Coordinates of C-alpha atoms and ligand atoms in Angstrom, one line a residue:
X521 CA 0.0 0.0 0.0
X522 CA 1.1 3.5 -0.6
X523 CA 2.1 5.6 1.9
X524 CA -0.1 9.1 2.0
X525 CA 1.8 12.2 2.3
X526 CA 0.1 15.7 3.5
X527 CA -0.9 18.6 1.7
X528 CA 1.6 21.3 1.6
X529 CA -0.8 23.8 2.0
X530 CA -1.0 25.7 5.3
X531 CA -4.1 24.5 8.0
X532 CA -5.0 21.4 5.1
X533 CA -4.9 18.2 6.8
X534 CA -5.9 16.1 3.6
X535 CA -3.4 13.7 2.4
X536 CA -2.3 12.8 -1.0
X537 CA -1.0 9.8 -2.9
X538 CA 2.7 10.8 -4.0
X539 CA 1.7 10.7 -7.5
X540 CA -1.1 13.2 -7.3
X541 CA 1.5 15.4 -5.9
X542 CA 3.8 15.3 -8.6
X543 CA 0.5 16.2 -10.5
X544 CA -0.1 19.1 -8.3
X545 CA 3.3 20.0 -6.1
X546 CA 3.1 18.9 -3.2
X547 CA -1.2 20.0 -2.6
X548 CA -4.2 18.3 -2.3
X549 CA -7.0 18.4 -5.5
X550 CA -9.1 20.6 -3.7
X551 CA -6.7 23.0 -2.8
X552 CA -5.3 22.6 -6.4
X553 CA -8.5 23.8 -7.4
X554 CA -9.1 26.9 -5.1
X555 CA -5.2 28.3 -6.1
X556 CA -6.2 27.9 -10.0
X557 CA -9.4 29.3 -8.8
X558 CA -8.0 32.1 -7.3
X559 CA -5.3 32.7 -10.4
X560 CA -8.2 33.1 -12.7
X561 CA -10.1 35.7 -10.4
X562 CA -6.3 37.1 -10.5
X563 CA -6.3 37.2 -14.0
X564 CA -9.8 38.5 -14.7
X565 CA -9.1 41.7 -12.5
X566 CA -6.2 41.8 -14.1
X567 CA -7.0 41.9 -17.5
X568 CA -10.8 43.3 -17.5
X569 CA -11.6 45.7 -19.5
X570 CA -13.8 48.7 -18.7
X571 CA -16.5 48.7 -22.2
X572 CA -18.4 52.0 -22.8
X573 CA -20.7 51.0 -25.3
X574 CA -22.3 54.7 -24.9
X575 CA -19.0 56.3 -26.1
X576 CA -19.6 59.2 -28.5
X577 CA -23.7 58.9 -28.5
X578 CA -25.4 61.5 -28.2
X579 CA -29.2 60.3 -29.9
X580 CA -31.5 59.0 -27.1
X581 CA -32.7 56.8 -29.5
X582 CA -29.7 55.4 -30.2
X583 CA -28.5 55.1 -26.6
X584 CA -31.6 53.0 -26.0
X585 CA -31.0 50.6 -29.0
X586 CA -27.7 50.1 -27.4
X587 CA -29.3 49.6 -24.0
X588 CA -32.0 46.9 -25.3
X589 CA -29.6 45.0 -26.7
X590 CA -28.4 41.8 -26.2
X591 CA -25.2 41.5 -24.5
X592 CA -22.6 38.6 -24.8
X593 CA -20.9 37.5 -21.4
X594 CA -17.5 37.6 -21.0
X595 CA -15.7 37.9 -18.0
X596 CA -13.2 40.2 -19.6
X597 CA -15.6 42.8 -20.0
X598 CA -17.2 45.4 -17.9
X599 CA -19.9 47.5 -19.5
X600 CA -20.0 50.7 -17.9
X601 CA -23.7 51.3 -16.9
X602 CA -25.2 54.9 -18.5
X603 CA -25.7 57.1 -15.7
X604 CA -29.4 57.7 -17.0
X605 CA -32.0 54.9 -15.9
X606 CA -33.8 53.5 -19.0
X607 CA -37.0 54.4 -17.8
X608 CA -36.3 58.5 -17.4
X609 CA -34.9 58.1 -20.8
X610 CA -38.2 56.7 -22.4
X611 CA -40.2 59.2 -20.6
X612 CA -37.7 62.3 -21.4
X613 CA -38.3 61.2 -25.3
X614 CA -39.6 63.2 -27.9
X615 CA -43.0 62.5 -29.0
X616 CA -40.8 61.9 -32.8
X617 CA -38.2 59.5 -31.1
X618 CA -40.7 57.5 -29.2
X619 CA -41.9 57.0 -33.1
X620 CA -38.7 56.4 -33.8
X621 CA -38.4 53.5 -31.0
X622 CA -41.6 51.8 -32.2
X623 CA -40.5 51.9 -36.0
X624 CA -37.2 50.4 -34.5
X625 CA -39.6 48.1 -32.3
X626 CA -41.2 46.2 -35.8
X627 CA -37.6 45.9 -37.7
X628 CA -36.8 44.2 -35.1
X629 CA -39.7 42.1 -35.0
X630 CA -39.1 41.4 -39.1
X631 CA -35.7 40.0 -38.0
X632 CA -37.1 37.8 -35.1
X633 CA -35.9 39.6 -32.7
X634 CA -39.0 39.1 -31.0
X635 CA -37.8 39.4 -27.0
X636 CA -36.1 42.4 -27.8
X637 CA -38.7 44.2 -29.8
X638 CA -41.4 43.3 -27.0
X639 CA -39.2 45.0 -24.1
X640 CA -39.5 48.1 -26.4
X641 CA -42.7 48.0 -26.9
X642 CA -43.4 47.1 -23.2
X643 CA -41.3 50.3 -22.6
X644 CA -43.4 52.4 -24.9
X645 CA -46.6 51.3 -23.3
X646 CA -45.6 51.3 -19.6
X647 CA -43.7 54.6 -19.2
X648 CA -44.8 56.7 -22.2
X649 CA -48.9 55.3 -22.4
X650 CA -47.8 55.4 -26.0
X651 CA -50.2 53.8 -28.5
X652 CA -48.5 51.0 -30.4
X653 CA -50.9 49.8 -32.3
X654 CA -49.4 49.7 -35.7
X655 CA -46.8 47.0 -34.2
X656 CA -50.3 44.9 -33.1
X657 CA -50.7 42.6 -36.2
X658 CA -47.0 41.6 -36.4
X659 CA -47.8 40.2 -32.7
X660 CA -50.5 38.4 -33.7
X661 CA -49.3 36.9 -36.7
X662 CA -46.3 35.8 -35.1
X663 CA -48.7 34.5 -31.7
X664 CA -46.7 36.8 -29.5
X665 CA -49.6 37.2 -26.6
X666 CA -47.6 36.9 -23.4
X667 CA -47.6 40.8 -22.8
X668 CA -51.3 41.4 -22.8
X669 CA -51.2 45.0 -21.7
X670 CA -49.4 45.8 -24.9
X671 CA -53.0 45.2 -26.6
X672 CA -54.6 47.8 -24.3
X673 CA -55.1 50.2 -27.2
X674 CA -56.1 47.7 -30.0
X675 CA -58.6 49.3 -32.2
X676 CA -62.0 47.8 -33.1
X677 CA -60.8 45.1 -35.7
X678 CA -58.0 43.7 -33.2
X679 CA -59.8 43.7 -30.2
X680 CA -62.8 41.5 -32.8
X681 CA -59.9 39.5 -33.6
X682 CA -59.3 38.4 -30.4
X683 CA -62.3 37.5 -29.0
X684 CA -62.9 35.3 -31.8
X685 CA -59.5 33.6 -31.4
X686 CA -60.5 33.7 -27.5
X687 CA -62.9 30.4 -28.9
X688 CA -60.4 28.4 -30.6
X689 CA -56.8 29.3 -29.4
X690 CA -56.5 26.8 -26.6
X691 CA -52.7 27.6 -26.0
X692 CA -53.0 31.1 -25.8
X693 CA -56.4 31.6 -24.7
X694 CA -55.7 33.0 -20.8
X695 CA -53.4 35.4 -22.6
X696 CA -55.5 36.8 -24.7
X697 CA -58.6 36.9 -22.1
X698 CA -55.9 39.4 -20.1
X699 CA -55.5 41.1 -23.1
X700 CA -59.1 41.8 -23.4
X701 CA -59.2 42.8 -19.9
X702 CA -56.7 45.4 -21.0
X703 CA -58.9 46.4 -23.7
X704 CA -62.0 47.0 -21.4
X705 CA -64.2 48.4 -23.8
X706 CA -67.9 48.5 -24.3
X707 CA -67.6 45.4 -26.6
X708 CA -65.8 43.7 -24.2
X709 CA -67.6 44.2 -21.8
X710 CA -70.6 43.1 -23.4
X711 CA -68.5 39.7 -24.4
X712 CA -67.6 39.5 -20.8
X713 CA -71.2 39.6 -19.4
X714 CA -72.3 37.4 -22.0
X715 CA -70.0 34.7 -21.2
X716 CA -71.0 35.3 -17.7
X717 CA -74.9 34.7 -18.5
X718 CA -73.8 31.6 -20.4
X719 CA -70.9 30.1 -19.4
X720 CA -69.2 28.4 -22.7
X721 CA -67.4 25.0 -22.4
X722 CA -63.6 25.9 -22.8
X723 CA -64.3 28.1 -20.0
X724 CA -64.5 25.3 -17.2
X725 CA -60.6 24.7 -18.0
X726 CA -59.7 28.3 -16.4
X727 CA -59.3 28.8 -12.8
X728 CA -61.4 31.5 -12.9
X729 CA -64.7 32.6 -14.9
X730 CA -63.6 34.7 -18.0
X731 CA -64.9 37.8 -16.5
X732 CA -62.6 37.7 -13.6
X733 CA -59.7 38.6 -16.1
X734 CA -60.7 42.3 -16.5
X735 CA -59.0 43.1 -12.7
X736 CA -55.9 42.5 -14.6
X737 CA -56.9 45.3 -16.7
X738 CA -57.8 47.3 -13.1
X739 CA -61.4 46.8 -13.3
X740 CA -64.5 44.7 -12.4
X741 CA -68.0 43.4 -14.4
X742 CA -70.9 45.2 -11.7
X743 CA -73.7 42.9 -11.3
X744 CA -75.4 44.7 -13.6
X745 CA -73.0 44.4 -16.3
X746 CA -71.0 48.1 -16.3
X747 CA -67.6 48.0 -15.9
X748 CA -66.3 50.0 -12.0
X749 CA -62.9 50.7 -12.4
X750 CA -60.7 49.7 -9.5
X751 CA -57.6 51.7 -10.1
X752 CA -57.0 55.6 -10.3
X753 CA -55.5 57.0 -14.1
X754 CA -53.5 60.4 -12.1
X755 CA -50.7 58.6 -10.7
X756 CA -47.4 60.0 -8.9
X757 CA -44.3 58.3 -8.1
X758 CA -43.1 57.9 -4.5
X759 CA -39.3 58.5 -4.5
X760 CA -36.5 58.5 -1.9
X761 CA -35.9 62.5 -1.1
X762 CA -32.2 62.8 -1.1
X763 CA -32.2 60.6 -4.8
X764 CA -34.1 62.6 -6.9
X765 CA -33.1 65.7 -9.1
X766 CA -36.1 65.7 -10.6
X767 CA -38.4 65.9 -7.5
X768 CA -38.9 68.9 -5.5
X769 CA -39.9 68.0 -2.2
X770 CA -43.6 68.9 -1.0
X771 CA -43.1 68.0 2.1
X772 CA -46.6 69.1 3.2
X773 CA -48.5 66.5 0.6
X774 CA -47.5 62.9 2.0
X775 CA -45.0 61.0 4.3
X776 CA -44.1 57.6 4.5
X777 CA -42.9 54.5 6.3
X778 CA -43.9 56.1 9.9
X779 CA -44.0 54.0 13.2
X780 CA -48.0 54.8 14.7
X781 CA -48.6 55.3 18.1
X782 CA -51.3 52.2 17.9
X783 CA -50.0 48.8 18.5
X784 CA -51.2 45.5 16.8
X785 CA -53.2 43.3 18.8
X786 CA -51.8 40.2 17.2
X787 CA -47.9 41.0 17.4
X788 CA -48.1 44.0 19.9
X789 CA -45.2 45.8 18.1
X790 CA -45.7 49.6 16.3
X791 CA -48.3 49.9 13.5
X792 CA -46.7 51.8 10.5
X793 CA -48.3 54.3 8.5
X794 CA -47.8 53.2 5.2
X795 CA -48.8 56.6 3.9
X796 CA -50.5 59.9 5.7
X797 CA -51.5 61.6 2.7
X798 CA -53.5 65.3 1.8
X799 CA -57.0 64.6 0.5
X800 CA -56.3 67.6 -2.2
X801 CA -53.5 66.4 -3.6
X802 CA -54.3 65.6 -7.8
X803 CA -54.0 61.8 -7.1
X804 CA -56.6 61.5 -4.3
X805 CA -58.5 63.8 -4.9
X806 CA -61.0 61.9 -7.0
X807 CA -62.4 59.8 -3.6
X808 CA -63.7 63.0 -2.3
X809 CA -62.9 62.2 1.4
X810 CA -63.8 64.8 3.9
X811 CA -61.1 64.5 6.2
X812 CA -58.0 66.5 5.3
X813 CA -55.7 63.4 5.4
X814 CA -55.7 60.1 4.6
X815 CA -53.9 57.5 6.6
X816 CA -53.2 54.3 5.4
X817 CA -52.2 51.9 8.8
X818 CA -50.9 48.4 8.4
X819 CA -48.8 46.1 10.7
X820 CA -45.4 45.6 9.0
X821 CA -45.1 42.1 10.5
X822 CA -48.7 40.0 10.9
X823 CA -50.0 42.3 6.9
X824 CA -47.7 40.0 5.3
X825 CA -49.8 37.0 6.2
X826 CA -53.4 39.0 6.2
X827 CA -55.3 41.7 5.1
X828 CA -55.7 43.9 7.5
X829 CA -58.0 46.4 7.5
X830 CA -58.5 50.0 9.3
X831 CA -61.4 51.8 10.3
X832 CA -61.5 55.8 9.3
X833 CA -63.2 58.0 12.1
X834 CA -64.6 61.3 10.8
X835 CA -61.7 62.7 11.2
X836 CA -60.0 60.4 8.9
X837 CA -58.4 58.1 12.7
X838 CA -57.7 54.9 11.6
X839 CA -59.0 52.3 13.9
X840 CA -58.3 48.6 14.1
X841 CA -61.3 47.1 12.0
X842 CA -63.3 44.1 14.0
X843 CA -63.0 42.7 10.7
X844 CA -59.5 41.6 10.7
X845 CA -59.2 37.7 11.2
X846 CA -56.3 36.8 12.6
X847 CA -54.0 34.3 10.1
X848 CA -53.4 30.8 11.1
X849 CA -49.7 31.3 11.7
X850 CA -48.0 34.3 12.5
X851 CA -44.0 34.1 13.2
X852 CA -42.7 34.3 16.9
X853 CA -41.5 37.8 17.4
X854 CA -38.1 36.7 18.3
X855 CA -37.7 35.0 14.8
X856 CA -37.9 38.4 13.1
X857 CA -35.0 40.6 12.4
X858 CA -36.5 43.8 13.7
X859 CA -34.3 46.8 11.1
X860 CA -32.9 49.2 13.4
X861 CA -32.4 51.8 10.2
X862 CA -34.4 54.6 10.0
X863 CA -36.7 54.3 7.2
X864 CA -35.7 56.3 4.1
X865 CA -37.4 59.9 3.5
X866 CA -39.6 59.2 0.5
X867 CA -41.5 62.0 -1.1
X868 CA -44.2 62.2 -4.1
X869 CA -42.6 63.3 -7.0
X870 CA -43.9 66.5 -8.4
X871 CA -44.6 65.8 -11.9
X872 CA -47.5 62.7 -12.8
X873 CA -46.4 59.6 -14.2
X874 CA -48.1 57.1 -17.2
X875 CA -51.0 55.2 -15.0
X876 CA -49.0 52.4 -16.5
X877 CA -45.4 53.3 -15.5
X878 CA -45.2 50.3 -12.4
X879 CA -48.0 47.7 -14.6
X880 CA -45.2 45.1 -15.2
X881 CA -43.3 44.6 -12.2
X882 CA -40.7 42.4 -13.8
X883 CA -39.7 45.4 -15.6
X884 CA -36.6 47.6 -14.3
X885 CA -38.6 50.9 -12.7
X886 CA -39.5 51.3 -9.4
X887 CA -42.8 50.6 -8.4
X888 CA -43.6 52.9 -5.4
X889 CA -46.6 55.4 -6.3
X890 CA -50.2 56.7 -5.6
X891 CA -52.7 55.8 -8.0
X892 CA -52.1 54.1 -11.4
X893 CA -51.8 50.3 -12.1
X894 CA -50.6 48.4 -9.0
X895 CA -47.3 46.0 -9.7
X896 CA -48.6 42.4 -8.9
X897 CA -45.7 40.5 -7.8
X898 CA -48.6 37.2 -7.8
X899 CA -51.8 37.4 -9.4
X900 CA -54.3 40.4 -8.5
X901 CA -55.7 40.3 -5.5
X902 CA -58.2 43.3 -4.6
X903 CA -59.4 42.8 -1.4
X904 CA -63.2 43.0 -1.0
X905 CA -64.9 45.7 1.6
X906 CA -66.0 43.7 4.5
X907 CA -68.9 46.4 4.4
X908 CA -70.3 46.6 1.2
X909 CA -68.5 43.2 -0.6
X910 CA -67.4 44.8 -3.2
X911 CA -63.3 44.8 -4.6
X912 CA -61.8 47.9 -2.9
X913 CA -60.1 50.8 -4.7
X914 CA -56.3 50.2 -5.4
X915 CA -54.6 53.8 -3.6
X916 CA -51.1 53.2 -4.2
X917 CA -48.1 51.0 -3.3
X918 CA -44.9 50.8 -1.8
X919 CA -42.1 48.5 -3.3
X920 CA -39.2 48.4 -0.1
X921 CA -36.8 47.2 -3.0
X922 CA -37.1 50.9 -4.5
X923 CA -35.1 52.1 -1.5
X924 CA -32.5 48.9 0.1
X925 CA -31.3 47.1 -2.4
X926 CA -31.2 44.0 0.1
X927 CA -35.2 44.5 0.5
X928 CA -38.0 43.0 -1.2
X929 CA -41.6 42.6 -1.5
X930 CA -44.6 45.2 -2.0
X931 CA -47.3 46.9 0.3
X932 CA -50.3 47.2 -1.6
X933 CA -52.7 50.0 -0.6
X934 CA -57.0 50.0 -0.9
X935 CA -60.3 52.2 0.2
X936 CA -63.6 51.5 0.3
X937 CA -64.5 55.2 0.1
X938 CA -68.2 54.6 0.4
X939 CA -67.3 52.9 3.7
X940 CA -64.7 54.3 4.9
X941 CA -62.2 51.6 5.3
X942 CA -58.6 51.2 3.9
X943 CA -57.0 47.7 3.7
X944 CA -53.3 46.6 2.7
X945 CA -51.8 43.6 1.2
X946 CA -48.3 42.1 0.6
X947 CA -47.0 40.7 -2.5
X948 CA -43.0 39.2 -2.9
X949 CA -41.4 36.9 -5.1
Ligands
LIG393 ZN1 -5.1 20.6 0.8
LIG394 ZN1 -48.8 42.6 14.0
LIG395 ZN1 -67.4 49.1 1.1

């Protein structure tokens, strides 16, 4: 038998067969690997290259092409980032170069770039509200239905088109029922109702009836067959004070993220006020509330396993509702890593956003805002007023990945303002 010899390396107490350390002088295989490891890391840093790919451009337009593009890995490479985010790009655009971006949008799609022409045309729709609809039949010819809110603005013959394929299209059918909840119009609504009087056979393979697609599109069939929409059009982003050039800070409109002097009777730690907002501002105004503020109350802890709901006084006082339900399980206080940092000073930002800016949460913006189309990290889920039993208004969201990069998940924010009653969710991945 052979005798074993030890690793040469310092605190290894392998041993090695005297031929694998010819092989390897003198060290054991795994700390052969971790030197030659460690010589390519050395090498990398060594020999990486800084890439500007933005070098010389001056066109928006162009700068985005270059952005949207498809990158090839190579550890030798660094692409230096642009120090403009895509999405204040698209919105800084000239109504001419956003045409220019949707022309650039179909080449692409002639060419079969098809992933890359969709993020354009996702772009366009999201942060401009840009009507794409010239770029609609290439989609459909080439069955690309897996964005429905790009078909929001189909004209007449589209939006026929794809109710009828609604019938036969197996594969793509739940696609294109979002889509027609993105539509929303009077036809579809019509369709909608109809289905729900009689319920048609390819329907019992969905997981919900067919009208239950249109909250996806922010809005609900009534009993009586109208459409109630269930998210706000004015919409403002909420954005971390001390990043934003473009913001100035109206300190007087809304705060965020602030511990309440109520405790949760579940968890008995702080309440936060998700938002204390000014009933005049342009986003809220449309509720008509009488109070001066609105305060929107959740429990940071026990509101990611339930809804939880809060009263409004006439003086706009949130008040623990009787209708909260305690959840099943709730984690032992001692398991949770109570944040000792301050919360970030988040403002609204002073100019509106598209409705549609935060729609597509797998997109690259950040999602924090009042109003417009909440960011579903799952499927919808509106939360119905335990008064009236009906979906509850969607006020705005906060996204805590917008402001620690080591933070996820999203508070959703709702009103009954009939019956006075706010109610928050949580969504993460
Ligand atoms: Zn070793
Ligand atoms: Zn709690
Ligand atoms: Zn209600």
């Amino acid at each position: 038998m052979t005798e074993r010899i030890p690793c040469r390396m310092e605190g290894c107490s392998a041993t090695i067969l005297p031929s694998t350390a010819a092989k390897t002088n003198g060290i054991c295989m795994p700390c052969h690997q971790e030197q030659e490891r460690k010589k390519r890391v050395a090498y990398i840093e060594k020999n990486r290259k800084t890439v500007n790919l933005y070098e010389g451009l001056a066109d928006q337009v162009d700068i985005l092409k270059v952005m949207h593009a498809p990158r090839k890995y190579d550890p030798l490479i660094q692409y230096a980032p642009f120090p403009i985010r895509k999405e204040k790009l698209y919105v800084s655009l000239s109504n001419q170069d956003a045409q220019r971006m949707l022309n650039y949008a179909i080449e692409l799609l002639a060419v079969n770039k098809e992933s890359e022409a969709q993020d354009i045309l996702l772009a366009l729709v999201c942060y401009r509200n840009e009507n794409i609809s010239i770029a609609l039949p290439e989609l459909i010819q080439r069955g690309l239905f897996q964005d429905p809110i790009l078909f929001k603005d189909a004209p007449q013959d589209i939006r026929n088109q794809l109710i009828e394929r609604v019938l036969w299209d197996e594969d793509n059918r739940n696609h294109l029922l979002l889509a027609l909840g993105w539509i929303g119009d009077a036809k579809v609504i019509n369709q909608y109702q109809e289905w729900q009087m009689h319920q048609p056979k390819w329907a019992e393979q969905l997981y919900v009836t067919p009208e239950t697609y249109a909250v996806d599109g922010g809005w609900e069939l009534t009993p009586n067959g109208e459409r109630r929409n269930l998210v706000h059009q004015i919409c403002f982003g909420i954005r971390q004070a001390d990043h934003q050039d473009d913001v100035v800070i109206e300190e007087n409109h809304a705060r965020f993220l602030e511990t309440s002097d109520s405790t949760c009777p579940w968890c008995n730690r702080k309440l936060t006020k998700l938002m204390v907002a000014a009933t005049s501002h342009p986003a809220l105004q449309y509720l008509d509330l009488q109070m001066e503020n609105l305060q929107v109350i959740t429990c940071e802890l026990c509101g990611s396993f339930s809804v939880i709901y809060m009263e409004l006084d006439k003086d706009g006082l949130p008040v623990w509702s009787r209708f909260n339900q305690e959840p099943v399980y709730l984690p032992d206080l001692d398991d949770v890593n109570s944040s000792t940092e301050p919360s970030p000073k988040l403002v609204l930002s002073k100019e509106p956003q598209s409705p549609y800016y935060a729609a597509v949460w797998t997109m690259s913006q950040l999602d924090s805002q009042i109003g417009g189309h909440p960011s579903w990290v799952q499927d919808p889920e509106y939360p119905v007023c335990p008064c009236c039993e009906r979906r509850m208004q969607f006020l705005g969201q906060i996204d805590y990945a917008d402001f620690d990069e080591y933070a996820e998940g999203i508070y959703y924010m709702f009103i009954c303002s009939k019956d006075l009653i706010t109610a928050t969710i949580y969504q993460q991945s």
